[in-house]
Every structure is written in structure tokens, then in C-alpha cells.
């Protein structure tokens, strides 16, 4: 436990369900799927021809010349961060930029830029490769663009822990404020890899759903018919702020970021530990860090990606670390799996569930796996009095991150 | 052979595409960096696009001499 309280004072997102937090949250509560057919020419030959693409393309938000110097993941990051920043009200303050840090990651980085520029190299030669290529594909690009946009000078940190990236970037933000390195941190993550090579790679691992005829029903965490994850894209950003700083300026506080747990499996490069031992340790660590016990956690926005093994391991883990009482959901049933951005978006969903007392649904849970012995907000959003909520994120490489948010 | 006006106008199109410069602002006396706000990476794009458009080769050691739109027009006119 730390004696420095950290709160969330701003949220931003661009997702398959909406171009901002409000539209995304409304769509989640309505149980809408953001998954659709891939109509791009390259998709025709792939075994997977569905994905959850952005509801609002960055070209509708960012000016054309600026956009051509940014990878899609960078553009999304800037869109989400700007919304969060405006939401926090910090733009109207004289915040010392040497006390503003960025902790923002991506699971894969500027893959679309890399692949597009490789096409240009092969077809037209090296001279035609864009001089913007390197800053567009570097994995710290999204964090750096946000730092530039907001003039953050307390360090720009770029997290990379696959599908745990978003949550781990938030955990790092918590550390930075507790350690006194910054008063405010823009934390979150972005992912934009809806492209034939990443899809082919995940499909070769047999990790993705091939329910190509029913895109809206393809992402079905905990359902017997689940056959893999559905790739999504987007970004989520949270403004983390030292509590006394936020209170002194009269900020609207969404929630308290009360604790974080970060562990690693040492088990396999991609397979989740079926016993979820690292996940259990991360959850317990986060709960203890928050000064709580398992019985205090009322809601978990689970990692549950709709894969046969991972979904059930996490159930065991939640039961062991928290108990049988929390109400779960997997918003990935609607958004698809945003990979590195998942933890940021799902933290936002957990925070809003906490604030509004309503848990967004897990759609498509028509025929639950019999090993699912915990309560899920299936099909429809459910009202609940939540005092503390957890977000879990696990990633290839054996990364496990749990975050605990409590009422402001 | 393109005329000077055609080259200037062609450069204007390139500058609009890669750097968002208003083509009406493009004139021979304008400096790429000081007047048109074209940074060094964008200048590389302008040069590559101009090479294609006008069928010229603009070596890197020549680019540093192209301070103004007029300098570029002179070079292209003399070499294409």
C-alpha cells in the first residue's frame, strides 16, 4: 500500500463501438457488437475474414497532412489522449509540464506502416520509402506523439507487453505518481494491426475465430461454441492524477486507481498457464495493494478473449484470488480483442461500471461452458452496487496485470 | 518541356499533397522552410515527388541548395 492516492480524472477512447467514450459506453450498455466483415481485397484469401474495425476512422478527426505522418496506431492514440485531456479539465490549468508524464503502449507497434512501406520498397525501390517511416513504426511512437501534443516533459514511457500492455501502462502510471516522478500521467494504449500479415500470423496459431458467416456472434467468451478471439482495433487513454492535486483544482473524479499487480508466468511464450498461477498472484497483489480483500471486489472486467483454454483458466484464477461473488463481464464479446489496447479500454469500462452502477453485458453467452461457475452479466447490462472493480489483462510472453479501481 | 509556370504549379501540387501548403502561397521567391514551413523530412518527400513528376534526378547534395521555390524551378528547368 502506498500513502499517495491516485485518481482518474479523464477518459478518452476510439473503438469499434464509437469514436469517443460516451458513444462506446452507450453501445456497450446496449450490447452492440462492433464486429463485421472485412471487405478489403486482401481479406479474400485469409481464413479469418472478420474483425472489429474503428467506428470512426481517424481521417474524420485528424487533418490529412498530419495523418500521413502518423501510423494508424499513433493517430488513434492521439485521438484518445486528446479526449481524455479535454475531459480532465487540465487544459484550463497551468499544470507544470515537467510534472506531466506519458505511459502509453502498443502490443505490436506500427505494423501497418512497416508492411506498407515494405510494399513500396519492393515495388518502387528504396528512394520511394517515406522519410516518416521510422517515427511511424517505432513502438514508442504513440507515446511520443501524445507527449508532443500535450507537451509532457516528465518522461514518455512506452510499454510493450502484448495484450497486457494497456493495463501495464496504467500500472506504471500509478508507480510514477506514487514515486513522485509526476503529478499527472496520460496512461493507456493503442493497437492498429487489422492487416493481412498479423491476421495470418494469429490465424496460423489457430488463435482466431473463423466464424466468418456470423461476425457479430464470433466473439463469445465462456460460451461452449467459442473458437478463438476476434481482432479489434482502437485506443484508450486515462488521465491519472495525484489525488490531492485533483482535489485542489476541483477536478471531477471518476474513480480511485487503488492498486495494481504485475506478474509473469515463466511458463510458455504464448500458452496461458491453465492453472492461472501468475494471474492469481497478480490479482492478489492488486487487491492487497489497494488495501482490500477479495470480498471487496464486486465486479471483474475479465481478460476472457473467447479462446478455449484462456477463458477457463481465468475463471479458476478469479475464484481463487477473489471468490465466487463478483459479477464478471467480457466486453471483448462486443469490441473484439484490441490486443495491446484491451487493458486500457477495459479499464475504462470497469471505471464507468463503478461510477454508474451498471455492468455492461457479455453478449453471445448462449450456451455457457459448464466450468463457468461464476456469475456473468450475460446478454444484458446489469445494475449492481459496485464499490471496487478489477480489470484483468494477460499477454503473450506470460504477462499478467490486474488493476483495482474503487469509488471516488 | 514544362514552362517555369508549369513547374511552379506542379511544385505547388506536390507541396499541398505532402506538406499541406496552400498552392496559392507557392511562388518563386518563397523559402521552403521559412515561408512555407516545409520541414526536412517533408522536403525529402517533395524532392522524390518532383523527380517523378518532372523526370529529373535531384542528388542529395543539390537539395541543400534549393532554398526557395525559384531555386527548385531553376534546377528542374535546367535538368529535365
Short mmCIF file of C-alpha atoms in Angstrom, two decimals:
data_model
loop_
_atom_site.label_atom_id
_atom_site.label_comp_id
_atom_site.label_asym_id
_atom_site.label_seq_id
_atom_site.Cartn_x
_atom_site.Cartn_y
_atom_site.Cartn_z
CA UNK A 1 0.00 0.00 0.00
CA UNK A 2 1.13 3.48 -0.77
CA UNK A 3 0.19 6.61 1.07
CA UNK A 4 -0.13 8.52 -2.19
CA UNK A 5 -3.66 8.33 -3.56
CA UNK A 6 -4.08 8.29 -7.33
CA UNK A 7 -7.36 9.08 -9.07
CA UNK A 8 -8.71 9.01 -12.60
CA UNK A 9 -9.82 12.41 -13.83
CA UNK A 10 -10.20 11.94 -17.57
CA UNK A 11 -11.10 9.24 -20.08
CA UNK A 12 -10.71 9.01 -23.84
CA UNK A 13 -11.22 6.30 -26.44
CA UNK A 14 -11.75 5.48 -30.05
CA UNK A 15 -13.10 1.98 -30.53
CA UNK A 16 -15.08 -0.32 -32.80
CA UNK A 17 -18.19 0.84 -30.93
CA UNK A 18 -17.69 4.59 -31.12
CA UNK A 19 -15.34 7.49 -31.76
CA UNK A 20 -15.33 8.53 -28.09
CA UNK A 21 -16.00 7.25 -24.58
CA UNK A 22 -19.67 8.26 -24.41
CA UNK A 23 -20.68 6.55 -27.65
CA UNK A 24 -18.60 3.48 -26.81
CA UNK A 25 -20.15 3.19 -23.35
CA UNK A 26 -23.70 3.62 -24.72
CA UNK A 27 -23.07 0.89 -27.29
CA UNK A 28 -21.62 -1.42 -24.64
CA UNK A 29 -24.62 -0.98 -22.37
CA UNK A 30 -26.89 -1.68 -25.35
CA UNK A 31 -24.97 -4.90 -26.04
CA UNK A 32 -23.98 -3.93 -29.56
CA UNK A 33 -21.33 -5.84 -31.47
CA UNK A 34 -18.60 -3.92 -33.26
CA UNK A 35 -17.53 -6.95 -35.28
CA UNK A 36 -18.12 -7.05 -39.02
CA UNK A 37 -16.89 -8.49 -42.30
CA UNK A 38 -13.51 -7.49 -43.68
CA UNK A 39 -14.25 -6.18 -47.15
CA UNK A 40 -10.66 -5.30 -48.07
CA UNK A 41 -9.35 -7.06 -51.16
CA UNK A 42 -6.54 -8.74 -49.18
CA UNK A 43 -9.03 -10.38 -46.83
CA UNK A 44 -10.43 -12.66 -49.51
CA UNK A 45 -7.76 -15.32 -49.22
CA UNK A 46 -7.49 -15.33 -45.41
CA UNK A 47 -9.01 -17.99 -43.19
CA UNK A 48 -10.30 -15.16 -40.97
CA UNK A 49 -12.40 -12.50 -42.71
CA UNK A 50 -13.96 -10.70 -39.74
CA UNK A 51 -12.71 -8.01 -37.37
CA UNK A 52 -13.86 -5.15 -35.16
CA UNK A 53 -12.79 -2.04 -37.03
CA UNK A 54 -12.98 1.53 -35.74
CA UNK A 55 -16.45 3.10 -35.76
CA UNK A 56 -14.94 6.48 -36.69
CA UNK A 57 -11.91 6.49 -38.96
CA UNK A 58 -9.03 8.74 -37.83
CA UNK A 59 -9.26 10.57 -41.15
CA UNK A 60 -12.56 12.05 -39.92
CA UNK A 61 -10.80 13.55 -36.91
CA UNK A 62 -7.17 14.31 -37.79
CA UNK A 63 -6.18 16.64 -40.58
CA UNK A 64 -4.91 14.87 -43.73
CA UNK A 65 -1.30 16.07 -43.86
CA UNK A 66 -0.74 15.34 -40.18
CA UNK A 67 -2.30 11.92 -40.56
CA UNK A 68 0.02 10.87 -43.39
CA UNK A 69 2.96 11.27 -40.99
CA UNK A 70 1.39 9.03 -38.35
CA UNK A 71 0.86 5.32 -38.15
CA UNK A 72 -2.80 4.43 -37.62
CA UNK A 73 -1.95 3.34 -34.06
CA UNK A 74 -0.39 6.74 -33.37
CA UNK A 75 -3.39 8.60 -34.74
CA UNK A 76 -5.73 6.58 -32.52
CA UNK A 77 -3.52 7.21 -29.50
CA UNK A 78 -3.59 10.96 -30.06
CA UNK A 79 -7.36 10.95 -30.55
CA UNK A 80 -7.94 9.07 -27.29
CA UNK A 81 -5.41 11.12 -25.33
CA UNK A 82 -6.84 14.43 -26.53
CA UNK A 83 -10.32 13.41 -25.46
CA UNK A 84 -9.06 12.31 -22.04
CA UNK A 85 -7.07 15.52 -21.64
CA UNK A 86 -10.07 17.70 -22.53
CA UNK A 87 -12.26 15.60 -20.23
CA UNK A 88 -9.88 16.12 -17.30
CA UNK A 89 -10.10 19.90 -17.47
CA UNK A 90 -6.32 20.11 -17.19
CA UNK A 91 -6.13 22.10 -20.40
CA UNK A 92 -7.55 25.06 -18.49
CA UNK A 93 -4.93 24.86 -15.75
CA UNK A 94 -1.31 25.96 -15.63
CA UNK A 95 -0.06 22.42 -14.98
CA UNK A 96 3.73 22.36 -14.95
CA UNK A 97 4.57 20.21 -17.95
CA UNK A 98 7.67 18.93 -16.16
CA UNK A 99 5.21 17.15 -13.86
CA UNK A 100 3.23 15.59 -16.74
CA UNK A 101 4.29 12.11 -17.94
CA UNK A 102 3.02 9.69 -20.56
CA UNK A 103 2.80 5.93 -20.11
CA UNK A 104 1.35 4.62 -23.32
CA UNK A 105 1.99 1.43 -25.22
CA UNK A 106 1.08 -0.82 -28.04
CA UNK A 107 1.20 -4.58 -28.33
CA UNK A 108 2.67 -4.73 -31.82
CA UNK A 109 3.57 -1.19 -32.86
CA UNK A 110 3.45 0.40 -36.30
CA UNK A 111 2.98 -2.83 -38.21
CA UNK A 112 0.79 -1.35 -40.94
CA UNK A 113 3.42 1.28 -41.71
CA UNK A 114 6.15 -1.36 -41.78
CA UNK A 115 4.19 -3.56 -44.17
CA UNK A 116 3.00 -0.71 -46.41
CA UNK A 117 6.49 0.72 -46.70
CA UNK A 118 7.88 -2.72 -47.43
CA UNK A 119 5.43 -2.96 -50.33
CA UNK A 120 6.72 0.40 -51.60
CA UNK A 121 10.33 -0.75 -51.20
CA UNK A 122 9.67 -3.92 -53.17
CA UNK A 123 7.66 -2.24 -55.90
CA UNK A 124 9.41 1.12 -56.33
CA UNK A 125 12.79 0.87 -54.63
CA UNK A 126 14.36 2.39 -51.52
CA UNK A 127 14.21 6.02 -52.64
CA UNK A 128 10.42 5.95 -52.51
CA UNK A 129 10.28 4.75 -48.91
CA UNK A 130 8.76 7.54 -46.83
CA UNK A 131 11.17 9.58 -44.69
CA UNK A 132 8.46 9.36 -42.00
CA UNK A 133 8.72 5.55 -41.84
CA UNK A 134 10.87 5.22 -38.73
CA UNK A 135 8.91 7.58 -36.45
CA UNK A 136 5.73 5.93 -37.73
CA UNK A 137 6.73 2.36 -36.91
CA UNK A 138 8.76 2.81 -33.73
CA UNK A 139 6.97 1.28 -30.74
CA UNK A 140 7.34 4.45 -28.68
CA UNK A 141 5.69 6.46 -31.46
CA UNK A 142 2.19 6.62 -29.93
CA UNK A 143 3.55 7.71 -26.53
CA UNK A 144 5.88 10.22 -28.17
CA UNK A 145 3.08 11.75 -30.25
CA UNK A 146 0.96 12.20 -27.12
CA UNK A 147 3.92 13.72 -25.32
CA UNK A 148 4.39 16.17 -28.17
CA UNK A 149 0.69 17.01 -28.37
CA UNK A 150 0.41 17.73 -24.64
CA UNK A 151 3.99 18.98 -24.13
CA UNK A 152 4.62 16.33 -21.47
CA UNK A 153 8.15 16.67 -20.09
CA UNK A 154 8.27 14.26 -17.13
CA UNK A 155 9.15 11.35 -19.38
CA UNK A 156 7.37 9.49 -22.13
CA UNK A 157 7.30 5.76 -21.36
CA UNK A 158 6.30 3.17 -23.93
CA UNK A 159 5.02 -0.11 -22.55
CA UNK A 160 5.02 -3.31 -24.58
CA UNK A 161 3.61 -6.47 -23.00
CA UNK A 162 1.36 -7.82 -25.76
CA UNK A 163 -2.25 -8.00 -24.65
CA UNK A 164 -1.42 -6.80 -21.14
CA UNK A 165 0.11 -3.56 -22.45
CA UNK A 166 -2.79 -1.23 -21.68
CA UNK A 167 -3.21 -2.41 -18.12
CA UNK A 168 0.52 -2.45 -17.51
CA UNK A 169 0.86 1.11 -18.83
CA UNK A 170 -1.77 2.14 -16.28
CA UNK A 171 0.12 0.23 -13.57
CA UNK A 172 3.30 2.06 -14.50
CA UNK A 173 1.42 5.36 -14.36
CA UNK A 174 0.38 4.53 -10.81
CA UNK A 175 4.01 3.83 -9.90
CA UNK A 176 5.21 7.08 -11.47
CA UNK A 177 2.82 9.16 -9.38
CA UNK A 178 3.47 7.20 -6.19
CA UNK A 179 7.21 7.58 -6.69
CA UNK A 180 6.80 11.31 -7.12
CA UNK A 181 8.04 11.30 -10.72
CA UNK A 182 4.91 13.07 -11.98
CA UNK A 183 1.66 14.61 -10.75
CA UNK A 184 -0.31 13.64 -13.84
CA UNK A 185 0.16 10.71 -16.22
CA UNK A 186 -1.58 10.09 -19.52
CA UNK A 187 -1.81 6.31 -19.47
CA UNK A 188 -3.21 3.81 -21.92
CA UNK A 189 -2.57 2.01 -25.14
CA UNK A 190 -3.37 1.67 -28.80
CA UNK A 191 -3.45 -1.06 -31.42
CA UNK A 192 -3.98 -0.97 -35.16
CA UNK A 193 -2.99 -4.23 -36.84
CA UNK A 194 -6.02 -5.17 -38.92
CA UNK A 195 -3.91 -6.21 -41.86
CA UNK A 196 -3.34 -9.47 -43.65
CA UNK A 197 0.02 -10.38 -42.09
CA UNK A 198 -0.91 -10.08 -38.39
CA UNK A 199 -4.21 -11.82 -39.10
CA UNK A 200 -2.45 -14.62 -40.98
CA UNK A 201 0.01 -14.97 -38.11
CA UNK A 202 -2.67 -15.22 -35.43
CA UNK A 203 -4.74 -17.49 -37.67
CA UNK A 204 -1.75 -19.81 -38.14
CA UNK A 205 -1.62 -20.13 -34.37
CA UNK A 206 -5.29 -21.19 -34.54
CA UNK A 207 -5.97 -18.40 -32.05
CA UNK A 208 -8.71 -16.63 -34.02
CA UNK A 209 -12.39 -17.28 -34.56
CA UNK A 210 -13.24 -18.38 -38.09
CA UNK A 211 -16.96 -17.76 -37.66
CA UNK A 212 -16.83 -15.72 -40.85
CA UNK A 213 -20.53 -16.02 -41.63
CA UNK A 214 -21.69 -14.60 -38.32
CA UNK A 215 -19.29 -11.80 -37.35
CA UNK A 216 -21.47 -10.40 -34.58
CA UNK A 217 -21.65 -13.81 -32.92
CA UNK A 218 -17.97 -14.69 -33.31
CA UNK A 219 -16.60 -13.22 -30.07
CA UNK A 220 -18.26 -15.36 -27.40
CA UNK A 221 -16.20 -15.57 -24.20
CA UNK A 222 -17.06 -18.53 -21.94
CA UNK A 223 -19.56 -19.91 -24.45
CA UNK A 224 -19.20 -23.54 -25.47
CA UNK A 225 -19.13 -22.50 -29.11
CA UNK A 226 -16.14 -20.13 -28.72
CA UNK A 227 -13.44 -20.80 -31.29
CA UNK A 228 -10.90 -18.04 -30.80
CA UNK A 229 -10.64 -14.29 -30.47
CA UNK A 230 -11.81 -11.65 -32.91
CA UNK A 231 -9.24 -8.99 -33.73
CA UNK A 232 -10.23 -5.42 -32.85
CA UNK A 233 -8.50 -2.06 -33.12
CA UNK A 234 -8.61 1.15 -31.14
CA UNK A 235 -7.13 3.10 -28.27
CA UNK A 236 -7.98 4.05 -24.72
CA UNK A 237 -6.49 6.76 -22.52
CA UNK A 238 -6.82 7.55 -18.82
CA UNK A 239 -5.68 10.66 -17.03
CA UNK A 240 -4.14 9.53 -13.73
CA UNK A 241 -3.61 12.27 -11.21
CA UNK A 242 -2.31 12.59 -7.67
CA UNK A 243 -5.48 12.79 -5.60
CA UNK A 244 -4.58 15.93 -3.66
CA UNK A 245 -3.66 17.64 -6.94
CA UNK A 246 -7.04 16.73 -8.44
CA UNK A 247 -8.96 17.76 -5.32
CA UNK A 248 -7.13 21.08 -5.07
CA UNK A 249 -8.20 22.06 -8.57
CA UNK A 250 -11.76 20.82 -8.09
CA UNK A 251 -11.49 18.12 -10.74
CA UNK A 252 -14.28 15.66 -11.44
CA UNK A 253 -13.00 12.30 -10.21
CA UNK A 254 -14.20 9.13 -11.92
CA UNK A 255 -12.60 6.64 -9.59
CA UNK A 256 -9.57 5.90 -7.49
CA UNK A 257 -6.87 3.71 -9.01
CA UNK A 258 -6.35 1.87 -5.77
CA UNK A 259 -3.95 -0.89 -6.68
CA UNK A 260 -2.07 -2.82 -9.33
CA UNK A 261 -0.49 -6.24 -9.58
CA UNK A 262 2.02 -7.22 -12.24
CA UNK A 263 3.47 -10.73 -12.54
CA UNK A 264 4.97 -13.01 -15.16
CA UNK A 265 4.35 -16.72 -15.69
CA UNK A 266 7.70 -18.21 -16.64
CA UNK A 267 5.56 -20.93 -18.21
CA UNK A 268 5.28 -20.61 -22.00
CA UNK A 269 5.83 -17.92 -24.59
CA UNK A 270 2.17 -17.97 -25.73
CA UNK A 271 0.16 -20.58 -23.83
CA UNK A 272 -1.60 -19.34 -20.73
CA UNK A 273 -0.91 -21.33 -17.58
CA UNK A 274 -4.12 -23.40 -17.30
CA UNK A 275 -3.90 -23.03 -13.52
CA UNK A 276 -3.62 -19.22 -13.88
CA UNK A 277 -0.97 -19.13 -11.15
CA UNK A 278 0.58 -15.88 -12.39
CA UNK A 279 -2.86 -14.37 -12.84
CA UNK A 280 -3.84 -15.30 -9.30
CA UNK A 281 -0.69 -13.68 -7.94
CA UNK A 282 -1.37 -10.51 -9.96
CA UNK A 283 -4.97 -10.30 -8.70
CA UNK A 284 -3.96 -10.90 -5.09
CA UNK A 285 -1.17 -8.35 -5.37
CA UNK A 286 -3.54 -5.72 -6.76
CA UNK A 287 -6.12 -6.36 -4.04
CA UNK A 288 -3.50 -6.15 -1.31
CA UNK A 289 -2.00 -3.02 -2.90
CA UNK A 290 -5.47 -1.47 -2.73
CA UNK A 291 -5.73 -2.31 0.95
CA UNK A 292 -8.71 -4.57 0.26
CA UNK A 293 -9.60 -8.22 0.48
CA UNK A 294 -11.13 -10.41 -2.22
CA UNK A 295 -14.59 -9.96 -0.76
CA UNK A 296 -14.42 -6.23 -1.54
CA UNK A 297 -14.16 -6.80 -5.32
CA UNK A 298 -17.69 -6.76 -6.73
CA UNK A 299 -17.01 -6.75 -10.45
CA UNK A 300 -14.31 -8.01 -12.79
CA UNK A 301 -13.90 -6.89 -16.37
CA UNK A 302 -12.19 -10.12 -17.35
CA UNK A 303 -9.49 -10.74 -19.91
CA UNK A 304 -11.65 -13.55 -21.44
CA UNK A 305 -10.80 -13.34 -25.12
CA UNK A 306 -13.05 -16.15 -26.37
CA UNK A 307 -10.28 -18.74 -26.68
CA UNK A 308 -10.91 -22.31 -25.47
CA UNK A 309 -8.10 -22.51 -22.85
CA UNK A 310 -7.58 -18.94 -21.64
CA UNK A 311 -11.17 -18.16 -20.70
CA UNK A 312 -11.45 -21.04 -18.25
CA UNK A 313 -8.04 -20.59 -16.65
CA UNK A 314 -9.00 -17.06 -15.67
CA UNK A 315 -12.24 -18.32 -14.09
CA UNK A 316 -10.20 -20.59 -11.84
CA UNK A 317 -7.95 -17.67 -11.03
CA UNK A 318 -10.77 -15.27 -10.13
CA UNK A 319 -12.36 -17.91 -7.91
CA UNK A 320 -9.05 -18.47 -6.12
CA UNK A 321 -7.98 -14.84 -5.76
CA UNK A 322 -11.33 -13.12 -5.22
CA UNK A 323 -14.03 -15.68 -4.51
CA UNK A 324 -17.32 -16.76 -6.02
CA UNK A 325 -19.21 -13.47 -5.54
CA UNK A 326 -18.00 -10.98 -8.21
CA UNK A 327 -20.10 -10.39 -11.30
CA UNK A 328 -17.97 -10.74 -14.39
CA UNK A 329 -18.17 -9.47 -17.89
CA UNK A 330 -16.07 -9.63 -21.01
CA UNK A 331 -16.62 -6.55 -23.10
CA UNK A 332 -14.48 -8.23 -25.76
CA UNK A 333 -17.70 -10.01 -26.74
CA UNK A 334 -18.67 -6.64 -28.28
CA UNK A 335 -15.39 -4.87 -29.07
CA UNK A 336 -13.34 -7.85 -30.18
CA UNK A 337 -9.84 -8.13 -28.75
CA UNK A 338 -7.93 -4.87 -29.03
CA UNK A 339 -4.68 -6.68 -28.10
CA UNK A 340 -2.40 -4.08 -26.51
CA UNK A 341 -5.26 -1.59 -26.22
CA UNK A 342 -7.59 -4.02 -24.46
CA UNK A 343 -6.46 -3.23 -20.93
CA UNK A 344 -6.95 0.50 -21.42
CA UNK A 345 -10.41 0.19 -22.93
CA UNK A 346 -11.49 -2.39 -20.37
CA UNK A 347 -10.20 -0.27 -17.50
CA UNK A 348 -12.43 2.50 -18.83
CA UNK A 349 -15.38 0.08 -18.90
CA UNK A 350 -14.65 -1.03 -15.33
CA UNK A 351 -14.40 2.59 -14.16
CA UNK A 352 -17.71 3.53 -15.77
CA UNK A 353 -19.37 0.41 -14.36
CA UNK A 354 -18.18 1.56 -10.95
CA UNK A 355 -19.35 5.11 -11.47
CA UNK A 356 -22.74 4.30 -12.98
CA UNK A 357 -23.51 1.13 -11.02
CA UNK A 358 -24.10 -0.87 -14.17
CA UNK A 359 -22.16 -3.75 -15.66
CA UNK A 360 -22.00 -3.96 -19.45
CA UNK A 361 -23.08 -7.32 -20.84
CA UNK A 362 -21.21 -10.27 -22.24
CA UNK A 363 -23.09 -10.92 -25.44
CA UNK A 364 -23.23 -14.29 -27.20
CA UNK A 365 -23.04 -16.27 -23.97
CA UNK A 366 -25.83 -18.53 -25.19
CA UNK A 367 -24.53 -21.87 -24.02
CA UNK A 368 -22.10 -21.34 -21.14
CA UNK A 369 -19.17 -23.71 -20.65
CA UNK A 370 -20.15 -25.94 -17.73
CA UNK A 371 -16.91 -25.00 -15.97
CA UNK A 372 -18.13 -21.40 -15.78
CA UNK A 373 -19.16 -21.37 -12.14
CA UNK A 374 -19.16 -17.60 -11.60
CA UNK A 375 -21.87 -15.10 -12.36
CA UNK A 376 -21.63 -13.22 -15.67
CA UNK A 377 -23.73 -10.27 -16.81
CA UNK A 378 -24.85 -12.28 -19.83
CA UNK A 379 -26.79 -10.75 -22.75
CA UNK A 380 -27.97 -7.63 -20.92
CA UNK A 381 -26.37 -4.91 -18.84
CA UNK A 382 -26.96 -5.42 -15.16
CA UNK A 383 -27.34 -2.90 -12.35
CA UNK A 384 -25.09 -3.53 -9.40
CA UNK A 385 -23.82 -1.60 -6.43
CA UNK A 386 -20.09 -1.74 -7.04
CA UNK A 387 -17.57 -0.37 -4.57
CA UNK A 388 -14.48 -1.89 -6.19
CA UNK A 389 -13.88 -3.28 -9.67
CA UNK A 390 -10.98 -5.16 -11.21
CA UNK A 391 -9.61 -5.28 -14.73
CA UNK A 392 -7.52 -8.27 -15.74
CA UNK A 393 -5.20 -8.35 -18.73
CA UNK A 394 -2.89 -11.17 -19.74
CA UNK A 395 -0.47 -11.20 -22.65
CA UNK A 396 1.70 -13.40 -24.84
CA UNK A 397 5.02 -13.68 -23.09
CA UNK A 398 3.30 -14.61 -19.83
CA UNK A 399 2.40 -11.10 -18.68
CA UNK A 400 -0.34 -10.80 -16.05
CA UNK A 401 -1.74 -7.49 -14.87
CA UNK A 402 -4.63 -6.77 -12.52
CA UNK A 403 -5.86 -3.28 -11.66
CA UNK A 404 -8.25 -2.34 -8.87
CA UNK A 405 -10.45 0.73 -9.12
CA UNK A 406 -12.59 1.95 -6.24
CA UNK A 407 -15.32 4.56 -5.94
CA UNK A 408 -14.09 8.13 -5.87
CA UNK B 1 9.38 20.67 -71.75
CA UNK B 2 7.42 22.27 -68.95
CA UNK B 3 7.44 26.06 -68.64
CA UNK B 4 8.52 27.82 -65.44
CA UNK B 5 4.87 28.47 -64.61
CA UNK B 6 4.02 24.81 -65.13
CA UNK B 7 6.91 23.71 -62.92
CA UNK B 8 5.88 26.16 -60.19
CA UNK B 9 2.32 24.97 -60.36
CA UNK B 10 3.46 21.31 -60.31
CA UNK B 11 5.57 22.00 -57.22
CA UNK B 12 2.53 23.66 -55.68
CA UNK B 13 0.53 20.45 -56.12
CA UNK B 14 3.29 18.39 -54.53
CA UNK B 15 3.67 20.81 -51.63
CA UNK B 16 -0.06 20.70 -50.99
CA UNK B 17 -0.10 16.90 -51.05
CA UNK B 18 2.87 16.22 -48.79
CA UNK B 19 3.01 19.29 -46.56
CA UNK B 20 -0.44 20.86 -46.69
CA UNK B 21 0.86 24.09 -48.24
CA UNK B 22 -1.82 26.27 -49.84
CA UNK B 23 -0.92 26.25 -53.58
CA UNK B 24 -1.81 29.96 -53.73
CA UNK B 25 1.12 30.63 -51.40
CA UNK B 26 3.62 28.94 -53.69
CA UNK B 27 5.69 31.49 -55.59
CA UNK B 28 9.28 31.56 -56.80
CA UNK B 29 10.57 33.88 -54.08
CA UNK B 30 9.16 31.75 -51.24
CA UNK B 31 11.59 29.85 -48.99
CA UNK B 32 10.60 26.23 -48.36
CA UNK B 33 11.49 26.31 -44.68
CA UNK B 34 10.92 29.94 -43.66
CA UNK B 35 7.84 30.82 -45.70
CA UNK B 36 6.14 27.51 -46.47
CA UNK B 37 7.02 25.68 -43.24
CA UNK B 38 8.30 22.57 -45.01
CA UNK B 39 10.44 20.56 -42.57
CA UNK B 40 13.45 18.50 -43.60
CA UNK B 41 11.62 15.16 -43.79
CA UNK B 42 8.83 16.66 -45.86
CA UNK B 43 11.46 18.25 -48.15
CA UNK B 44 12.72 14.74 -48.88
CA UNK B 45 9.21 13.79 -49.96
CA UNK B 46 8.91 16.91 -52.10
CA UNK B 47 12.18 16.11 -53.86
CA UNK B 48 11.24 12.48 -54.58
CA UNK B 49 7.82 13.51 -55.88
CA UNK B 50 9.36 16.26 -58.04
CA UNK B 51 11.86 13.80 -59.52
CA UNK B 52 8.98 11.61 -60.63
CA UNK B 53 6.76 14.39 -61.84
CA UNK B 54 9.40 16.16 -63.90
CA UNK B 55 11.65 13.24 -64.83
CA UNK B 56 14.75 14.74 -63.20
CA UNK B 57 17.34 13.44 -60.77
CA UNK B 58 17.95 15.73 -57.81
CA UNK B 59 21.01 14.47 -55.89
CA UNK B 60 21.06 14.90 -52.11
CA UNK B 61 24.00 17.32 -52.28
CA UNK B 62 21.92 19.52 -54.60
CA UNK B 63 18.88 19.59 -52.32
CA UNK B 64 20.63 21.81 -49.76
CA UNK B 65 20.99 24.49 -52.43
CA UNK B 66 17.25 24.54 -53.11
CA UNK B 67 16.28 27.21 -50.59
CA UNK B 68 13.39 28.73 -52.49
CA UNK B 69 10.74 27.51 -54.89
CA UNK B 70 12.59 29.50 -57.57
CA UNK B 71 15.80 27.56 -56.86
CA UNK B 72 13.90 24.32 -57.45
CA UNK B 73 12.29 25.65 -60.62
CA UNK B 74 15.72 26.69 -61.93
CA UNK B 75 17.18 23.27 -61.22
CA UNK B 76 14.28 21.35 -62.74
CA UNK B 77 14.16 23.62 -65.80
CA UNK B 78 17.90 23.16 -66.41
CA UNK B 79 17.93 19.39 -65.87
CA UNK B 80 14.70 17.86 -67.13
#
